[in-house]
Amino acid sequence: MVWLAVRIAVAVALIVVPFGYAMAGSNAAVAVGAGCGLAIGAAVGLSGNRGPRPWTGILVGSLVGTAAVYMSTVAVTSGAIAMSPVLALGVGLIHGEDLLDEVGGTSFSGYRDAFRETLFVSVLLALGLVPAIFALSEPSLFVDIFLFVPWVALSAGLLSHRAAGWRDTRPPVLLVLATVPTVGYAGGAIVVGLIAADPGLGIGAGLGIAAGLLLLELTATAAFFVFGRAAIIWCRPRFRVYGGLSDYLRVMWVPIGGFVIGYVTIIILFAGFYGTLEHFSPGAFADAGTGIVDWLFFAFFAGLAQDFATIAPVSVGARALVGLHLILSAGWVVVLFAAVMTSIGPKLERIARRRAEESGDD
């Protein structure tokens, strides 16, 4: 399970981190977004009564991570990073997974289960956000992550107690008692922060604003739980198609490698032809380079029927050579595609039948 979580985290990081730097460029924003994506992706990928679903975890984690990068560009600037909605989103995604697996028994069927899953997601969030905490120099984020565990668990239970298979009729007293000081502490922290930011603000006004902000955060927490649950219920059947990608890739790996080797060979061959033509017939190409690297890039773009930035064929011989290159490149694609489909067609059909049988069992 640890190795599977690492694989999910690495795949999510490969998607979220480049996107974050391309959009935000802030180390802190990328760390926050990637941490949320890694944690929730691992939580969703490892959950489910019928075993882990790594593809679902990777896709969900990537979507959540990229969205969190965008949101964190504002949050990092303002310093207002609310962990409770993110935590509730992760719990909602896990609960939605359980609802889809209800025919096999649900593991999320009571307040104790809600608390267990909430604590599980909070631990993963804390681990995923370690780089962000150091980048922001905000160790208090650890407190924020675990502070709202009772409230998120209670909200998840209150919003799910009418679901089929739910066994608790009322929330446990200990969970309610743990929620009260949590909400009180959060409200007090908001009041202190408001007064520190504006010393002229009166206690009454501060309490009113704090109550509104606290109500907004509690409402957002419940809304994110409902959204996460609905989102995974809608997306999971559509994500199922990705579950068979590994089978198809194993079958296609050798033909893809053969295509790449042949295509690269054609590029290298014609790069030499172009350079030789320019050497013995100077001026055959406009703005011709003097090194093999320029000819390799030109051959690559010529094989795709795209204009290169600088080099262009001018003479009749150069244009004929480019035309021959295009014909051979297109012919290589057609011939190899026909050969591949003939050789691996039966294997792909067997995989498709097996996937259809598995979907029928679901």
PDB file of C-alpha atoms in Angstrom, residues 71-304:
ATOM      1  CA  MET A  71      -6.780  28.752  -5.524  1.00  0.00           C
ATOM      2  CA  SER A  72      -3.515  28.934  -3.609  1.00  0.00           C
ATOM      3  CA  THR A  73      -2.219  31.785  -5.764  1.00  0.00           C
ATOM      4  CA  VAL A  74      -4.811  33.956  -3.994  1.00  0.00           C
ATOM      5  CA  ALA A  75      -4.617  32.181  -0.648  1.00  0.00           C
ATOM      6  CA  VAL A  76      -0.834  32.418  -0.361  1.00  0.00           C
ATOM      7  CA  THR A  77      -0.957  36.123  -1.137  1.00  0.00           C
ATOM      8  CA  SER A  78      -3.679  36.820   1.414  1.00  0.00           C
ATOM      9  CA  GLY A  79      -2.394  34.315   3.972  1.00  0.00           C
ATOM     10  CA  ALA A  80      -5.857  32.753   4.302  1.00  0.00           C
ATOM     11  CA  ILE A  81      -5.484  29.024   3.663  1.00  0.00           C
ATOM     12  CA  ALA A  82      -8.515  27.174   5.012  1.00  0.00           C
ATOM     13  CA  MET A  83      -7.810  23.471   5.401  1.00  0.00           C
ATOM     14  CA  SER A  84     -11.279  22.363   6.474  1.00  0.00           C
ATOM     15  CA  PRO A  85     -12.884  22.576   2.980  1.00  0.00           C
ATOM     16  CA  VAL A  86      -9.950  20.658   1.474  1.00  0.00           C
ATOM     17  CA  LEU A  87     -10.236  18.026   4.188  1.00  0.00           C
ATOM     18  CA  ALA A  88     -13.989  17.769   3.644  1.00  0.00           C
ATOM     19  CA  LEU A  89     -13.454  17.401  -0.103  1.00  0.00           C
ATOM     20  CA  GLY A  90     -11.167  14.413   0.435  1.00  0.00           C
ATOM     21  CA  VAL A  91     -13.632  12.760   2.817  1.00  0.00           C
ATOM     22  CA  GLY A  92     -16.477  13.364   0.358  1.00  0.00           C
ATOM     23  CA  LEU A  93     -14.516  11.728  -2.435  1.00  0.00           C
ATOM     24  CA  ILE A  94     -13.863   8.649  -0.294  1.00  0.00           C
ATOM     25  CA  HIS A  95     -17.487   8.433   0.804  1.00  0.00           C
ATOM     26  CA  GLY A  96     -18.610   8.698  -2.826  1.00  0.00           C
ATOM     27  CA  GLU A  97     -16.329   5.756  -3.635  1.00  0.00           C
ATOM     28  CA  ASP A  98     -18.025   3.745  -0.890  1.00  0.00           C
ATOM     29  CA  LEU A  99     -21.484   4.591  -2.203  1.00  0.00           C
ATOM     30  CA  LEU A 100     -20.483   3.242  -5.607  1.00  0.00           C
ATOM     31  CA  ASP A 101     -19.374   0.022  -3.922  1.00  0.00           C
ATOM     32  CA  GLU A 102     -22.500  -0.311  -1.826  1.00  0.00           C
ATOM     33  CA  VAL A 103     -23.394  -3.705  -3.336  1.00  0.00           C
ATOM     34  CA  GLY A 104     -20.209  -5.080  -1.809  1.00  0.00           C
ATOM     35  CA  GLY A 105     -20.735  -3.452   1.558  1.00  0.00           C
ATOM     36  CA  THR A 106     -19.739   0.070   2.511  1.00  0.00           C
ATOM     37  CA  SER A 107     -16.963   0.888   4.960  1.00  0.00           C
ATOM     38  CA  PHE A 108     -18.337   4.385   5.500  1.00  0.00           C
ATOM     39  CA  SER A 109     -21.549   3.693   7.361  1.00  0.00           C
ATOM     40  CA  GLY A 110     -21.350   5.517  10.688  1.00  0.00           C
ATOM     41  CA  TYR A 111     -19.873   8.453  12.581  1.00  0.00           C
ATOM     42  CA  ARG A 112     -16.934   6.363  13.720  1.00  0.00           C
ATOM     43  CA  ASP A 113     -16.158   5.497  10.108  1.00  0.00           C
ATOM     44  CA  ALA A 114     -16.487   9.151   9.162  1.00  0.00           C
ATOM     45  CA  PHE A 115     -14.046  10.130  11.898  1.00  0.00           C
ATOM     46  CA  ARG A 116     -11.613   7.395  10.862  1.00  0.00           C
ATOM     47  CA  GLU A 117     -11.628   8.442   7.210  1.00  0.00           C
ATOM     48  CA  THR A 118     -11.336  12.120   8.153  1.00  0.00           C
ATOM     49  CA  LEU A 119      -8.325  11.407  10.340  1.00  0.00           C
ATOM     50  CA  PHE A 120      -6.816   9.310   7.535  1.00  0.00           C
ATOM     51  CA  VAL A 121      -7.155  12.171   5.030  1.00  0.00           C
ATOM     52  CA  SER A 122      -5.841  14.717   7.554  1.00  0.00           C
ATOM     53  CA  VAL A 123      -2.678  12.656   8.113  1.00  0.00           C
ATOM     54  CA  LEU A 124      -2.094  12.430   4.356  1.00  0.00           C
ATOM     55  CA  LEU A 125      -2.696  16.178   4.033  1.00  0.00           C
ATOM     56  CA  ALA A 126      -0.193  16.889   6.778  1.00  0.00           C
ATOM     57  CA  LEU A 127       2.412  14.739   5.028  1.00  0.00           C
ATOM     58  CA  GLY A 128       1.692  16.230   1.615  1.00  0.00           C
ATOM     59  CA  LEU A 129       1.846  19.823   2.854  1.00  0.00           C
ATOM     60  CA  VAL A 130       5.177  19.510   4.681  1.00  0.00           C
ATOM     61  CA  PRO A 131       7.036  21.310   1.830  1.00  0.00           C
ATOM     62  CA  ALA A 132       4.368  24.030   1.732  1.00  0.00           C
ATOM     63  CA  ILE A 133       4.579  24.538   5.497  1.00  0.00           C
ATOM     64  CA  PHE A 134       8.333  25.067   5.262  1.00  0.00           C
ATOM     65  CA  ALA A 135       7.980  27.284   2.173  1.00  0.00           C
ATOM     66  CA  LEU A 136       5.404  29.468   3.924  1.00  0.00           C
ATOM     67  CA  SER A 137       7.049  29.261   7.366  1.00  0.00           C
ATOM     68  CA  GLU A 138       3.575  28.479   8.718  1.00  0.00           C
ATOM     69  CA  PRO A 139       3.812  25.591  11.209  1.00  0.00           C
ATOM     70  CA  SER A 140       0.320  26.562  12.372  1.00  0.00           C
ATOM     71  CA  LEU A 141      -1.007  24.853   9.224  1.00  0.00           C
ATOM     72  CA  PHE A 142      -0.431  21.543  11.013  1.00  0.00           C
ATOM     73  CA  VAL A 143      -2.867  22.739  13.677  1.00  0.00           C
ATOM     74  CA  ASP A 144      -5.366  23.891  11.043  1.00  0.00           C
ATOM     75  CA  ILE A 145      -5.253  20.503   9.310  1.00  0.00           C
ATOM     76  CA  PHE A 146      -6.137  18.532  12.433  1.00  0.00           C
ATOM     77  CA  LEU A 147      -8.240  21.210  14.130  1.00  0.00           C
ATOM     78  CA  PHE A 148     -11.361  20.612  12.078  1.00  0.00           C
ATOM     79  CA  VAL A 149     -11.234  16.803  12.042  1.00  0.00           C
ATOM     80  CA  PRO A 150     -14.173  16.514  14.526  1.00  0.00           C
ATOM     81  CA  TRP A 151     -16.264  19.089  12.668  1.00  0.00           C
ATOM     82  CA  VAL A 152     -15.630  17.529   9.245  1.00  0.00           C
ATOM     83  CA  ALA A 153     -16.449  14.063  10.597  1.00  0.00           C
ATOM     84  CA  LEU A 154     -19.626  15.373  12.243  1.00  0.00           C
ATOM     85  CA  SER A 155     -20.672  17.221   9.078  1.00  0.00           C
ATOM     86  CA  ALA A 156     -20.033  14.136   6.967  1.00  0.00           C
ATOM     87  CA  GLY A 157     -22.181  12.078   9.307  1.00  0.00           C
ATOM     88  CA  LEU A 158     -25.022  14.580   9.453  1.00  0.00           C
ATOM     89  CA  LEU A 159     -25.061  14.828   5.656  1.00  0.00           C
ATOM     90  CA  SER A 160     -24.916  11.046   5.176  1.00  0.00           C
ATOM     91  CA  HIS A 161     -26.989   9.565   8.004  1.00  0.00           C
ATOM     92  CA  ARG A 162     -29.947   8.904   5.713  1.00  0.00           C
ATOM     93  CA  ALA A 163     -27.907   6.892   3.211  1.00  0.00           C
ATOM     94  CA  ALA A 164     -28.617   3.195   2.838  1.00  0.00           C
ATOM     95  CA  GLY A 165     -26.542   1.150   5.248  1.00  0.00           C
ATOM     96  CA  TRP A 166     -25.978   3.958   7.742  1.00  0.00           C
ATOM     97  CA  ARG A 167     -26.186   2.392  11.176  1.00  0.00           C
ATOM     98  CA  ASP A 168     -25.930   5.301  13.660  1.00  0.00           C
ATOM     99  CA  THR A 169     -29.134   7.095  14.580  1.00  0.00           C
ATOM    100  CA  ARG A 170     -27.399  10.007  16.324  1.00  0.00           C
ATOM    101  CA  PRO A 171     -23.833  11.312  16.542  1.00  0.00           C
ATOM    102  CA  PRO A 172     -21.658  10.108  19.442  1.00  0.00           C
ATOM    103  CA  VAL A 173     -21.482  12.446  22.421  1.00  0.00           C
ATOM    104  CA  LEU A 174     -17.682  12.489  22.357  1.00  0.00           C
ATOM    105  CA  LEU A 175     -17.656  13.643  18.739  1.00  0.00           C
ATOM    106  CA  VAL A 176     -20.064  16.493  19.525  1.00  0.00           C
ATOM    107  CA  LEU A 177     -18.062  17.491  22.591  1.00  0.00           C
ATOM    108  CA  ALA A 178     -14.855  17.499  20.546  1.00  0.00           C
ATOM    109  CA  THR A 179     -16.476  19.691  17.899  1.00  0.00           C
ATOM    110  CA  VAL A 180     -17.578  22.443  20.295  1.00  0.00           C
ATOM    111  CA  PRO A 181     -14.100  23.533  21.483  1.00  0.00           C
ATOM    112  CA  THR A 182     -12.789  23.154  17.936  1.00  0.00           C
ATOM    113  CA  VAL A 183     -15.328  25.594  16.541  1.00  0.00           C
ATOM    114  CA  GLY A 184     -14.845  27.877  19.539  1.00  0.00           C
ATOM    115  CA  TYR A 185     -11.084  27.931  19.087  1.00  0.00           C
ATOM    116  CA  ALA A 186     -11.463  28.732  15.389  1.00  0.00           C
ATOM    117  CA  GLY A 187     -13.859  31.579  16.165  1.00  0.00           C
ATOM    118  CA  GLY A 188     -11.513  32.961  18.829  1.00  0.00           C
ATOM    119  CA  ALA A 189      -8.573  32.815  16.413  1.00  0.00           C
ATOM    120  CA  ILE A 190     -10.567  34.773  13.839  1.00  0.00           C
ATOM    121  CA  VAL A 191     -11.459  37.452  16.431  1.00  0.00           C
ATOM    122  CA  VAL A 192      -7.834  37.786  17.528  1.00  0.00           C
ATOM    123  CA  GLY A 193      -6.694  38.056  13.920  1.00  0.00           C
ATOM    124  CA  LEU A 194      -9.270  40.737  13.120  1.00  0.00           C
ATOM    125  CA  ILE A 195      -8.381  42.840  16.158  1.00  0.00           C
ATOM    126  CA  ALA A 196      -4.667  42.484  15.443  1.00  0.00           C
ATOM    127  CA  ALA A 197      -5.229  43.637  11.856  1.00  0.00           C
ATOM    128  CA  ASP A 198      -7.454  46.544  12.919  1.00  0.00           C
ATOM    129  CA  PRO A 199      -6.888  47.629  16.555  1.00  0.00           C
ATOM    130  CA  GLY A 200      -9.724  50.136  16.264  1.00  0.00           C
ATOM    131  CA  LEU A 201     -12.249  47.407  15.654  1.00  0.00           C
ATOM    132  CA  GLY A 202     -14.597  46.985  18.597  1.00  0.00           C
ATOM    133  CA  ILE A 203     -15.193  43.683  20.357  1.00  0.00           C
ATOM    134  CA  GLY A 204     -18.834  43.598  19.244  1.00  0.00           C
ATOM    135  CA  ALA A 205     -18.004  44.291  15.607  1.00  0.00           C
ATOM    136  CA  GLY A 206     -15.164  41.792  15.757  1.00  0.00           C
ATOM    137  CA  LEU A 207     -17.432  39.103  17.162  1.00  0.00           C
ATOM    138  CA  GLY A 208     -20.032  39.768  14.466  1.00  0.00           C
ATOM    139  CA  ILE A 209     -17.518  39.607  11.630  1.00  0.00           C
ATOM    140  CA  ALA A 210     -15.873  36.546  13.157  1.00  0.00           C
ATOM    141  CA  ALA A 211     -19.221  34.787  13.461  1.00  0.00           C
ATOM    142  CA  GLY A 212     -19.950  35.486   9.808  1.00  0.00           C
ATOM    143  CA  LEU A 213     -16.541  34.260   8.676  1.00  0.00           C
ATOM    144  CA  LEU A 214     -16.798  31.157  10.848  1.00  0.00           C
ATOM    145  CA  LEU A 215     -20.264  30.385   9.506  1.00  0.00           C
ATOM    146  CA  LEU A 216     -18.945  30.835   5.975  1.00  0.00           C
ATOM    147  CA  GLU A 217     -16.085  28.387   6.587  1.00  0.00           C
ATOM    148  CA  LEU A 218     -18.373  25.817   8.220  1.00  0.00           C
ATOM    149  CA  THR A 219     -20.822  26.114   5.335  1.00  0.00           C
ATOM    150  CA  ALA A 220     -18.006  25.813   2.793  1.00  0.00           C
ATOM    151  CA  THR A 221     -16.795  22.699   4.601  1.00  0.00           C
ATOM    152  CA  ALA A 222     -20.178  21.019   4.280  1.00  0.00           C
ATOM    153  CA  ALA A 223     -20.534  22.163   0.672  1.00  0.00           C
ATOM    154  CA  PHE A 224     -17.126  20.755  -0.277  1.00  0.00           C
ATOM    155  CA  PHE A 225     -18.044  17.408   1.261  1.00  0.00           C
ATOM    156  CA  VAL A 226     -21.258  17.228  -0.768  1.00  0.00           C
ATOM    157  CA  PHE A 227     -19.433  18.386  -3.898  1.00  0.00           C
ATOM    158  CA  GLY A 228     -16.681  15.790  -3.500  1.00  0.00           C
ATOM    159  CA  ARG A 229     -19.197  13.003  -2.964  1.00  0.00           C
ATOM    160  CA  ALA A 230     -21.236  14.008  -6.021  1.00  0.00           C
ATOM    161  CA  ALA A 231     -18.145  14.564  -8.168  1.00  0.00           C
ATOM    162  CA  ILE A 232     -16.656  11.111  -7.611  1.00  0.00           C
ATOM    163  CA  ILE A 233     -20.028   9.414  -8.132  1.00  0.00           C
ATOM    164  CA  TRP A 234     -20.290  11.182 -11.500  1.00  0.00           C
ATOM    165  CA  CYS A 235     -16.642  10.749 -12.517  1.00  0.00           C
ATOM    166  CA  ARG A 236     -15.767   7.244 -11.338  1.00  0.00           C
ATOM    167  CA  PRO A 237     -17.714   5.357 -14.035  1.00  0.00           C
ATOM    168  CA  ARG A 238     -16.078   7.611 -16.614  1.00  0.00           C
ATOM    169  CA  PHE A 239     -12.656   7.021 -15.087  1.00  0.00           C
ATOM    170  CA  ARG A 240     -13.113   3.258 -15.399  1.00  0.00           C
ATOM    171  CA  VAL A 241     -11.872   3.341 -18.973  1.00  0.00           C
ATOM    172  CA  TYR A 242      -8.430   4.381 -17.718  1.00  0.00           C
ATOM    173  CA  GLY A 243      -8.182   1.300 -15.547  1.00  0.00           C
ATOM    174  CA  GLY A 244      -7.409  -0.868 -18.582  1.00  0.00           C
ATOM    175  CA  LEU A 245      -4.747   1.422 -19.999  1.00  0.00           C
ATOM    176  CA  SER A 246      -1.926  -0.567 -18.437  1.00  0.00           C
ATOM    177  CA  ASP A 247      -3.102  -3.733 -20.243  1.00  0.00           C
ATOM    178  CA  TYR A 248      -3.235  -1.944 -23.575  1.00  0.00           C
ATOM    179  CA  LEU A 249       0.124  -0.246 -23.018  1.00  0.00           C
ATOM    180  CA  ARG A 250       1.798  -3.568 -22.286  1.00  0.00           C
ATOM    181  CA  VAL A 251       0.522  -4.903 -25.614  1.00  0.00           C
ATOM    182  CA  MET A 252       1.401  -1.717 -27.534  1.00  0.00           C
ATOM    183  CA  TRP A 253       4.803  -1.097 -25.922  1.00  0.00           C
ATOM    184  CA  VAL A 254       6.844  -3.155 -28.423  1.00  0.00           C
ATOM    185  CA  PRO A 255       5.109  -1.771 -31.563  1.00  0.00           C
ATOM    186  CA  ILE A 256       5.431   1.787 -30.248  1.00  0.00           C
ATOM    187  CA  GLY A 257       9.136   1.220 -29.667  1.00  0.00           C
ATOM    188  CA  GLY A 258       9.506  -0.190 -33.179  1.00  0.00           C
ATOM    189  CA  PHE A 259       7.740   2.834 -34.659  1.00  0.00           C
ATOM    190  CA  VAL A 260       9.979   5.247 -32.754  1.00  0.00           C
ATOM    191  CA  ILE A 261      13.159   3.456 -33.838  1.00  0.00           C
ATOM    192  CA  GLY A 262      12.098   3.466 -37.499  1.00  0.00           C
ATOM    193  CA  TYR A 263      10.937   7.085 -37.433  1.00  0.00           C
ATOM    194  CA  VAL A 264      14.145   8.283 -35.775  1.00  0.00           C
ATOM    195  CA  THR A 265      16.157   6.312 -38.327  1.00  0.00           C
ATOM    196  CA  ILE A 266      14.361   8.120 -41.163  1.00  0.00           C
ATOM    197  CA  ILE A 267      15.055  11.490 -39.509  1.00  0.00           C
ATOM    198  CA  ILE A 268      18.766  10.713 -39.091  1.00  0.00           C
ATOM    199  CA  LEU A 269      19.001   9.393 -42.660  1.00  0.00           C
ATOM    200  CA  PHE A 270      17.451  12.472 -44.240  1.00  0.00           C
ATOM    201  CA  ALA A 271      19.353  14.849 -41.975  1.00  0.00           C
ATOM    202  CA  GLY A 272      22.481  13.407 -43.572  1.00  0.00           C
ATOM    203  CA  PHE A 273      20.955  13.721 -47.061  1.00  0.00           C
ATOM    204  CA  TYR A 274      20.046  17.384 -46.472  1.00  0.00           C
ATOM    205  CA  GLY A 275      23.503  18.233 -45.158  1.00  0.00           C
ATOM    206  CA  THR A 276      25.196  16.408 -48.029  1.00  0.00           C
ATOM    207  CA  LEU A 277      23.066  18.195 -50.630  1.00  0.00           C
ATOM    208  CA  GLU A 278      23.860  21.583 -49.120  1.00  0.00           C
ATOM    209  CA  HIS A 279      27.579  20.688 -48.993  1.00  0.00           C
ATOM    210  CA  PHE A 280      27.828  19.780 -52.690  1.00  0.00           C
ATOM    211  CA  SER A 281      25.193  22.293 -53.862  1.00  0.00           C
ATOM    212  CA  PRO A 282      25.539  25.435 -51.721  1.00  0.00           C
ATOM    213  CA  GLY A 283      22.349  27.500 -51.650  1.00  0.00           C
ATOM    214  CA  ALA A 284      20.011  24.531 -52.053  1.00  0.00           C
ATOM    215  CA  PHE A 285      18.539  25.529 -48.667  1.00  0.00           C
ATOM    216  CA  ALA A 286      17.947  29.087 -47.506  1.00  0.00           C
ATOM    217  CA  ASP A 287      19.629  30.032 -44.210  1.00  0.00           C
ATOM    218  CA  ALA A 288      21.155  26.566 -43.965  1.00  0.00           C
ATOM    219  CA  GLY A 289      22.973  25.737 -40.772  1.00  0.00           C
ATOM    220  CA  THR A 290      26.423  24.266 -40.511  1.00  0.00           C
ATOM    221  CA  GLY A 291      25.897  21.575 -37.879  1.00  0.00           C
ATOM    222  CA  ILE A 292      24.139  18.239 -37.693  1.00  0.00           C
ATOM    223  CA  VAL A 293      21.824  19.526 -34.956  1.00  0.00           C
ATOM    224  CA  ASP A 294      20.236  22.047 -37.342  1.00  0.00           C
ATOM    225  CA  TRP A 295      19.722  19.354 -39.960  1.00  0.00           C
ATOM    226  CA  LEU A 296      18.210  16.950 -37.430  1.00  0.00           C
ATOM    227  CA  PHE A 297      15.677  19.570 -36.346  1.00  0.00           C
ATOM    228  CA  PHE A 298      14.897  20.437 -39.957  1.00  0.00           C
ATOM    229  CA  ALA A 299      14.429  16.745 -40.816  1.00  0.00           C
ATOM    230  CA  PHE A 300      12.096  16.315 -37.839  1.00  0.00           C
ATOM    231  CA  PHE A 301       9.849  19.204 -38.895  1.00  0.00           C
ATOM    232  CA  ALA A 302      10.035  18.225 -42.571  1.00  0.00           C
ATOM    233  CA  GLY A 303       8.802  14.729 -41.702  1.00  0.00           C
ATOM    234  CA  LEU A 304       5.767  16.348 -40.026  1.00  0.00           C
TER     235      LEU A 304
END
